[in-house]
């Protein structure tokens, strides 16, 4: 989140409210493509800082994959044990989040019914109830983005004063009422729920990055980040599938309740498994 992204929900709301869901999204995607092309053209002006760069070789990349995978697993033997607990805690939280994040809008529209009771007999793009729900969802996202911008500065100060571990714990704690307010709330509590969720994300991401840098030696960070991303994306894919299955075949609330159950061990791992290094013990 940054100041540059703040107008995005307002623009999306304007397009959907004035042109409908389908045409509004088509216009939005055209705008996105145009902005991506502008960004790509601007990046052509950047100068490469690495001298004597090697030409990419697909065959070489594929042949080195098994070795890279082995090194990505063995690198965890070379880092502090706290880093492993940090990884497991992060994987639990990411898995839980991925189960629910794609379902937020669906739950708000069809279960919470923020626009009213949808008429399933007509196409979604023709239902005025769903159109109202889209507009209301746009207002929620505007508030979410603005709140995250304002919370970003105090978040940094909190991490500087409290250290890295406590904000990481607070991140997990904030997410619990956020989920409860969302699952059992209404349109009004939806605003508070997503603001709490935004605060949780800000604290968690910032504290995680700072603690990771403190724990992992600079010489190992590349391999550790690559390995961490590998396991994270595997679990995120599994979480997305499981969330959809639970939503459809058990109940819409089940993925969110399971998320609550996974947040608790994630917090416990941080409290008892991670030893935050003192300032003089931090890696450069």
mmCIF file of C-alpha atoms in Angstrom:
data_model
loop_
_atom_site.group_PDB
_atom_site.id
_atom_site.type_symbol
_atom_site.label_atom_id
_atom_site.label_comp_id
_atom_site.label_asym_id
_atom_site.label_seq_id
_atom_site.Cartn_x
_atom_site.Cartn_y
_atom_site.Cartn_z
ATOM 1 C CA UNK A 1 0.000 0.000 0.000
ATOM 2 C CA UNK A 2 1.225 3.504 -0.809
ATOM 3 C CA UNK A 3 -0.175 6.955 -1.463
ATOM 4 C CA UNK A 4 -0.159 6.186 -5.196
ATOM 5 C CA UNK A 5 -2.588 3.273 -4.721
ATOM 6 C CA UNK A 6 -5.099 5.221 -2.616
ATOM 7 C CA UNK A 7 -7.197 6.533 -5.573
ATOM 8 C CA UNK A 8 -7.507 3.037 -7.078
ATOM 9 C CA UNK A 9 -10.629 1.905 -5.140
ATOM 10 C CA UNK A 10 -12.314 5.260 -5.811
ATOM 11 C CA UNK A 11 -11.628 4.951 -9.557
ATOM 12 C CA UNK A 12 -12.898 1.355 -9.546
ATOM 13 C CA UNK A 13 -16.024 2.422 -7.669
ATOM 14 C CA UNK A 14 -16.685 5.217 -10.181
ATOM 15 C CA UNK A 15 -16.288 2.863 -13.154
ATOM 16 C CA UNK A 16 -18.506 0.103 -11.738
ATOM 17 C CA UNK A 17 -21.166 2.550 -10.507
ATOM 18 C CA UNK A 18 -21.401 4.379 -13.837
ATOM 19 C CA UNK A 19 -20.693 1.661 -16.411
ATOM 20 C CA UNK A 20 -21.811 -1.513 -14.654
ATOM 21 C CA UNK A 21 -19.733 -4.437 -13.451
ATOM 22 C CA UNK A 22 -18.689 -5.878 -16.823
ATOM 23 C CA UNK A 23 -18.033 -2.704 -18.827
ATOM 24 C CA UNK A 24 -16.562 -1.006 -15.764
ATOM 25 C CA UNK A 25 -14.046 -3.828 -15.309
ATOM 26 C CA UNK A 26 -13.177 -3.803 -19.013
ATOM 27 C CA UNK A 27 -12.373 -0.099 -18.811
ATOM 28 C CA UNK A 28 -10.387 -0.716 -15.616
ATOM 29 C CA UNK A 29 -8.293 -3.424 -17.284
ATOM 30 C CA UNK A 30 -7.570 -1.150 -20.253
ATOM 31 C CA UNK A 31 -6.366 1.530 -17.826
ATOM 32 C CA UNK A 32 -4.215 -1.031 -15.994
ATOM 33 C CA UNK A 33 -2.617 -2.239 -19.244
ATOM 34 C CA UNK A 34 -1.873 1.353 -20.278
ATOM 35 C CA UNK A 35 -0.265 2.106 -16.901
ATOM 36 C CA UNK A 36 1.800 -1.098 -17.039
ATOM 37 C CA UNK A 37 3.059 -0.152 -20.500
ATOM 38 C CA UNK A 38 4.011 3.314 -19.224
ATOM 39 C CA UNK A 39 5.876 1.753 -16.303
ATOM 40 C CA UNK A 40 7.697 -0.635 -18.657
ATOM 41 C CA UNK A 41 8.753 2.232 -20.938
ATOM 42 C CA UNK A 42 10.050 4.215 -17.963
ATOM 43 C CA UNK A 43 12.040 1.198 -16.755
ATOM 44 C CA UNK A 44 13.828 1.057 -20.099
ATOM 45 C CA UNK A 45 15.603 4.218 -18.936
ATOM 46 C CA UNK A 46 17.076 2.446 -15.895
ATOM 47 C CA UNK A 47 20.757 1.536 -15.994
ATOM 48 C CA UNK A 48 21.923 -1.941 -14.994
ATOM 49 C CA UNK A 49 24.248 -1.784 -11.991
ATOM 50 C CA UNK A 50 25.726 -5.272 -12.518
ATOM 51 C CA UNK A 51 28.668 -5.364 -14.903
ATOM 52 C CA UNK A 52 29.216 -8.244 -17.351
ATOM 53 C CA UNK A 53 25.736 -9.694 -16.964
ATOM 54 C CA UNK A 54 25.277 -13.281 -18.131
ATOM 55 C CA UNK A 55 22.825 -14.030 -20.937
ATOM 56 C CA UNK A 56 19.938 -16.165 -19.605
ATOM 57 C CA UNK A 57 20.119 -19.801 -20.718
ATOM 58 C CA UNK A 58 16.885 -21.767 -20.288
ATOM 59 C CA UNK A 59 18.621 -25.156 -20.455
ATOM 60 C CA UNK A 60 21.125 -24.117 -17.805
ATOM 61 C CA UNK A 61 18.374 -22.752 -15.571
ATOM 62 C CA UNK A 62 16.357 -25.988 -15.791
ATOM 63 C CA UNK A 63 19.392 -28.204 -15.184
ATOM 64 C CA UNK A 64 20.368 -26.216 -12.087
ATOM 65 C CA UNK A 65 16.882 -26.475 -10.546
ATOM 66 C CA UNK A 66 17.469 -29.731 -8.573
ATOM 67 C CA UNK A 67 20.646 -28.296 -7.056
ATOM 68 C CA UNK A 68 18.883 -25.034 -6.208
ATOM 69 C CA UNK A 69 16.054 -26.984 -4.538
ATOM 70 C CA UNK A 70 18.544 -28.994 -2.464
ATOM 71 C CA UNK A 71 20.400 -25.852 -1.412
ATOM 72 C CA UNK A 72 17.098 -24.147 -0.599
ATOM 73 C CA UNK A 73 16.285 -26.907 1.889
ATOM 74 C CA UNK A 74 19.774 -27.351 3.363
ATOM 75 C CA UNK A 75 20.183 -23.603 3.960
ATOM 76 C CA UNK A 76 17.859 -23.874 6.973
ATOM 77 C CA UNK A 77 20.635 -25.753 8.795
ATOM 78 C CA UNK A 78 22.833 -22.664 8.529
ATOM 79 C CA UNK A 79 20.462 -20.124 10.067
ATOM 80 C CA UNK A 80 19.351 -19.635 13.704
ATOM 81 C CA UNK A 81 16.579 -21.913 14.962
ATOM 82 C CA UNK A 82 14.399 -18.837 15.505
ATOM 83 C CA UNK A 83 14.336 -18.383 11.731
ATOM 84 C CA UNK A 84 12.738 -21.810 11.300
ATOM 85 C CA UNK A 85 10.013 -20.946 13.810
ATOM 86 C CA UNK A 86 9.516 -17.649 11.997
ATOM 87 C CA UNK A 87 9.075 -19.588 8.741
ATOM 88 C CA UNK A 88 6.550 -22.046 10.213
ATOM 89 C CA UNK A 89 4.574 -19.245 11.855
ATOM 90 C CA UNK A 90 4.521 -17.320 8.579
ATOM 91 C CA UNK A 91 3.439 -20.404 6.612
ATOM 92 C CA UNK A 92 0.531 -21.034 8.981
ATOM 93 C CA UNK A 93 -0.626 -17.433 8.697
ATOM 94 C CA UNK A 94 -0.234 -17.295 4.903
ATOM 95 C CA UNK A 95 -2.050 -20.612 4.494
ATOM 96 C CA UNK A 96 -4.906 -19.384 6.681
ATOM 97 C CA UNK A 97 -5.087 -16.025 4.897
ATOM 98 C CA UNK A 98 -5.186 -17.597 1.447
ATOM 99 C CA UNK A 99 -8.119 -19.773 2.492
ATOM 100 C CA UNK A 100 -10.209 -16.682 3.159
ATOM 101 C CA UNK A 101 -8.957 -13.691 1.154
ATOM 102 C CA UNK A 102 -10.500 -14.747 -2.203
ATOM 103 C CA UNK A 103 -13.794 -15.369 -0.379
ATOM 104 C CA UNK A 104 -14.172 -11.981 1.314
ATOM 105 C CA UNK A 105 -16.172 -10.404 -1.483
ATOM 106 C CA UNK A 106 -18.292 -13.515 -2.089
ATOM 107 C CA UNK A 107 -19.102 -13.786 1.623
ATOM 108 C CA UNK A 108 -19.941 -10.075 1.874
ATOM 109 C CA UNK A 109 -22.236 -10.222 -1.179
ATOM 110 C CA UNK A 110 -24.055 -13.527 -0.656
ATOM 111 C CA UNK A 111 -23.851 -14.301 3.078
ATOM 112 C CA UNK A 112 -23.566 -10.922 4.770
ATOM 113 C CA UNK A 113 -25.691 -9.495 1.908
ATOM 114 C CA UNK A 114 -24.381 -5.940 2.188
ATOM 115 C CA UNK A 115 -26.534 -4.905 -0.775
ATOM 116 C CA UNK A 116 -29.589 -6.969 0.108
ATOM 117 C CA UNK A 117 -30.711 -10.467 -0.846
ATOM 118 C CA UNK A 118 -29.411 -11.364 -4.347
ATOM 119 C CA UNK A 119 -31.819 -12.664 -6.965
ATOM 120 C CA UNK A 120 -30.239 -15.914 -8.159
ATOM 121 C CA UNK A 121 -32.765 -16.219 -10.999
ATOM 122 C CA UNK A 122 -31.142 -13.436 -13.038
ATOM 123 C CA UNK A 123 -27.533 -12.938 -14.209
ATOM 124 C CA UNK A 124 -25.329 -11.298 -11.529
ATOM 125 C CA UNK A 125 -24.514 -8.327 -13.753
ATOM 126 C CA UNK A 126 -28.239 -7.526 -14.056
ATOM 127 C CA UNK A 127 -29.071 -7.800 -10.354
ATOM 128 C CA UNK A 128 -29.484 -4.308 -8.804
ATOM 129 C CA UNK A 129 -28.821 -5.789 -5.352
ATOM 130 C CA UNK A 130 -25.376 -7.001 -6.412
ATOM 131 C CA UNK A 131 -24.697 -3.684 -8.138
ATOM 132 C CA UNK A 132 -25.408 -1.910 -4.845
ATOM 133 C CA UNK A 133 -23.175 -4.422 -3.058
ATOM 134 C CA UNK A 134 -20.317 -3.642 -5.463
ATOM 135 C CA UNK A 135 -20.650 0.066 -4.743
ATOM 136 C CA UNK A 136 -20.741 -0.513 -0.986
ATOM 137 C CA UNK A 137 -17.686 -2.760 -1.260
ATOM 138 C CA UNK A 138 -15.920 0.067 -3.060
ATOM 139 C CA UNK A 139 -16.520 2.405 -0.111
ATOM 140 C CA UNK A 140 -15.085 -0.207 2.255
ATOM 141 C CA UNK A 141 -11.928 -0.496 0.164
ATOM 142 C CA UNK A 142 -11.492 3.276 0.029
ATOM 143 C CA UNK A 143 -11.590 3.420 3.837
ATOM 144 C CA UNK A 144 -9.214 0.437 4.049
ATOM 145 C CA UNK A 145 -6.602 2.016 1.771
ATOM 146 C CA UNK A 146 -6.772 5.403 3.502
ATOM 147 C CA UNK A 147 -6.496 3.838 6.964
ATOM 148 C CA UNK A 148 -3.460 1.797 5.927
ATOM 149 C CA UNK A 149 -1.734 4.927 4.642
ATOM 150 C CA UNK A 150 -2.299 6.719 7.955
ATOM 151 C CA UNK A 151 -1.311 3.657 10.002
ATOM 152 C CA UNK A 152 1.934 3.030 8.116
ATOM 153 C CA UNK A 153 3.954 5.757 9.903
ATOM 154 C CA UNK A 154 2.986 4.837 13.506
ATOM 155 C CA UNK A 155 3.565 1.186 12.593
ATOM 156 C CA UNK A 156 7.212 1.931 11.869
ATOM 157 C CA UNK A 157 7.578 3.813 15.146
ATOM 158 C CA UNK A 158 5.982 0.941 17.074
ATOM 159 C CA UNK A 159 8.498 -1.513 15.612
ATOM 160 C CA UNK A 160 11.408 0.803 16.454
ATOM 161 C CA UNK A 161 10.256 1.197 20.072
ATOM 162 C CA UNK A 162 8.867 -2.266 20.854
ATOM 163 C CA UNK A 163 11.250 -4.353 18.791
ATOM 164 C CA UNK A 164 10.236 -6.872 16.156
ATOM 165 C CA UNK A 165 8.691 -9.753 18.090
ATOM 166 C CA UNK A 166 5.936 -7.904 19.972
ATOM 167 C CA UNK A 167 4.486 -6.192 16.848
ATOM 168 C CA UNK A 168 4.504 -9.589 15.140
ATOM 169 C CA UNK A 169 2.461 -10.993 18.032
ATOM 170 C CA UNK A 170 0.123 -7.978 17.908
ATOM 171 C CA UNK A 171 -0.380 -8.616 14.208
ATOM 172 C CA UNK A 172 -1.775 -12.063 14.952
ATOM 173 C CA UNK A 173 -3.886 -10.771 17.833
ATOM 174 C CA UNK A 174 -5.428 -7.999 15.686
ATOM 175 C CA UNK A 175 -6.416 -10.517 13.032
ATOM 176 C CA UNK A 176 -8.599 -12.486 15.483
ATOM 177 C CA UNK A 177 -11.240 -9.764 16.135
ATOM 178 C CA UNK A 178 -10.963 -8.780 12.457
ATOM 179 C CA UNK A 179 -12.102 -12.247 11.383
ATOM 180 C CA UNK A 180 -14.809 -12.479 14.070
ATOM 181 C CA UNK A 181 -16.255 -9.069 13.156
ATOM 182 C CA UNK A 182 -16.301 -10.057 9.498
ATOM 183 C CA UNK A 183 -17.931 -13.461 9.939
ATOM 184 C CA UNK A 184 -20.550 -12.444 12.506
ATOM 185 C CA UNK A 185 -20.927 -8.761 11.674
ATOM 186 C CA UNK A 186 -22.767 -6.520 9.245
ATOM 187 C CA UNK A 187 -21.922 -3.744 6.815
ATOM 188 C CA UNK A 188 -20.993 -1.320 9.613
ATOM 189 C CA UNK A 189 -18.662 -3.760 11.381
ATOM 190 C CA UNK A 190 -17.163 -4.629 7.988
ATOM 191 C CA UNK A 191 -15.344 -1.282 8.001
ATOM 192 C CA UNK A 192 -13.835 -1.940 11.435
ATOM 193 C CA UNK A 193 -12.985 -5.514 10.490
ATOM 194 C CA UNK A 194 -10.962 -4.536 7.428
ATOM 195 C CA UNK A 195 -9.243 -1.651 9.247
ATOM 196 C CA UNK A 196 -8.105 -4.131 11.917
ATOM 197 C CA UNK A 197 -7.040 -6.515 9.168
ATOM 198 C CA UNK A 198 -5.085 -3.731 7.473
ATOM 199 C CA UNK A 199 -3.334 -2.866 10.750
ATOM 200 C CA UNK A 200 -2.529 -6.549 11.228
ATOM 201 C CA UNK A 201 -1.024 -6.779 7.741
ATOM 202 C CA UNK A 202 1.070 -3.638 8.218
ATOM 203 C CA UNK A 203 2.437 -4.738 11.585
ATOM 204 C CA UNK A 204 3.025 -8.300 10.453
ATOM 205 C CA UNK A 205 4.759 -7.503 7.177
ATOM 206 C CA UNK A 206 6.987 -4.752 8.589
ATOM 207 C CA UNK A 207 7.961 -6.675 11.735
ATOM 208 C CA UNK A 208 8.574 -9.870 9.751
ATOM 209 C CA UNK A 209 10.918 -8.131 7.318
ATOM 210 C CA UNK A 210 12.848 -6.449 10.133
ATOM 211 C CA UNK A 211 13.139 -9.636 12.203
ATOM 212 C CA UNK A 212 14.137 -11.661 9.156
ATOM 213 C CA UNK A 213 16.965 -9.220 8.404
ATOM 214 C CA UNK A 214 18.100 -9.374 12.052
ATOM 215 C CA UNK A 215 18.208 -13.182 12.112
ATOM 216 C CA UNK A 216 19.541 -14.213 8.699
ATOM 217 C CA UNK A 217 23.160 -13.507 7.681
ATOM 218 C CA UNK A 218 23.396 -11.417 4.539
ATOM 219 C CA UNK A 219 25.322 -14.179 2.744
ATOM 220 C CA UNK A 220 22.376 -16.584 3.162
ATOM 221 C CA UNK A 221 19.442 -14.232 2.584
ATOM 222 C CA UNK A 222 19.038 -14.926 -1.119
ATOM 223 C CA UNK A 223 18.729 -18.695 -0.654
ATOM 224 C CA UNK A 224 16.539 -18.334 2.437
ATOM 225 C CA UNK A 225 14.155 -15.926 0.670
ATOM 226 C CA UNK A 226 13.946 -18.223 -2.357
ATOM 227 C CA UNK A 227 13.262 -21.269 -0.188
ATOM 228 C CA UNK A 228 10.730 -19.365 1.911
ATOM 229 C CA UNK A 229 8.865 -18.207 -1.195
ATOM 230 C CA UNK A 230 8.851 -21.768 -2.569
ATOM 231 C CA UNK A 231 7.160 -23.229 0.518
ATOM 232 C CA UNK A 232 4.902 -20.189 0.924
ATOM 233 C CA UNK A 233 3.471 -20.420 -2.592
ATOM 234 C CA UNK A 234 2.923 -24.178 -2.250
ATOM 235 C CA UNK A 235 0.875 -23.696 0.913
ATOM 236 C CA UNK A 236 -0.933 -20.667 -0.495
ATOM 237 C CA UNK A 237 -2.067 -22.759 -3.474
ATOM 238 C CA UNK A 238 -3.263 -25.510 -1.128
ATOM 239 C CA UNK A 239 -4.982 -22.939 1.093
ATOM 240 C CA UNK A 240 -6.887 -21.460 -1.822
ATOM 241 C CA UNK A 241 -8.168 -24.871 -2.876
ATOM 242 C CA UNK A 242 -9.094 -25.907 0.664
ATOM 243 C CA UNK A 243 -10.882 -22.618 1.326
ATOM 244 C CA UNK A 244 -13.056 -23.019 -1.759
ATOM 245 C CA UNK A 245 -13.896 -26.643 -0.948
ATOM 246 C CA UNK A 246 -14.826 -25.824 2.655
ATOM 247 C CA UNK A 247 -16.919 -22.836 1.557
ATOM 248 C CA UNK A 248 -18.896 -24.857 -0.991
ATOM 249 C CA UNK A 249 -19.222 -28.247 0.716
ATOM 250 C CA UNK A 250 -19.142 -27.522 4.472
ATOM 251 C CA UNK A 251 -20.304 -23.958 5.156
ATOM 252 C CA UNK A 252 -19.290 -20.411 4.148
ATOM 253 C CA UNK A 253 -18.055 -19.718 7.691
ATOM 254 C CA UNK A 254 -15.803 -22.780 7.940
ATOM 255 C CA UNK A 255 -12.708 -21.337 6.159
ATOM 256 C CA UNK A 256 -12.805 -18.279 8.412
ATOM 257 C CA UNK A 257 -13.213 -20.339 11.585
ATOM 258 C CA UNK A 258 -10.346 -22.600 10.517
ATOM 259 C CA UNK A 259 -8.272 -19.483 9.957
ATOM 260 C CA UNK A 260 -8.907 -18.485 13.584
ATOM 261 C CA UNK A 261 -7.789 -21.941 14.700
ATOM 262 C CA UNK A 262 -4.514 -21.613 12.745
ATOM 263 C CA UNK A 263 -3.728 -18.100 13.954
ATOM 264 C CA UNK A 264 -3.429 -19.305 17.568
ATOM 265 C CA UNK A 265 -0.509 -21.759 17.007
ATOM 266 C CA UNK A 266 1.116 -19.168 14.755
ATOM 267 C CA UNK A 267 1.140 -16.690 17.662
ATOM 268 C CA UNK A 268 2.348 -19.369 20.112
ATOM 269 C CA UNK A 269 5.292 -20.205 17.838
ATOM 270 C CA UNK A 270 6.312 -16.546 17.809
ATOM 271 C CA UNK A 271 6.041 -16.215 21.595
ATOM 272 C CA UNK A 272 7.909 -19.378 22.574
ATOM 273 C CA UNK A 273 9.965 -20.270 19.516
ATOM 274 C CA UNK A 274 11.539 -17.000 18.406
ATOM 275 C CA UNK A 275 14.333 -15.341 20.319
ATOM 276 C CA UNK A 276 14.676 -11.752 19.167
ATOM 277 C CA UNK A 277 18.354 -10.807 18.867
ATOM 278 C CA UNK A 278 19.625 -7.851 20.858
ATOM 279 C CA UNK A 279 20.730 -4.789 18.850
ATOM 280 C CA UNK A 280 24.388 -5.828 19.066
ATOM 281 C CA UNK A 281 23.521 -9.380 17.918
ATOM 282 C CA UNK A 282 21.595 -8.358 14.811
ATOM 283 C CA UNK A 283 22.929 -9.297 11.398
ATOM 284 C CA UNK A 284 24.092 -6.488 9.137
#
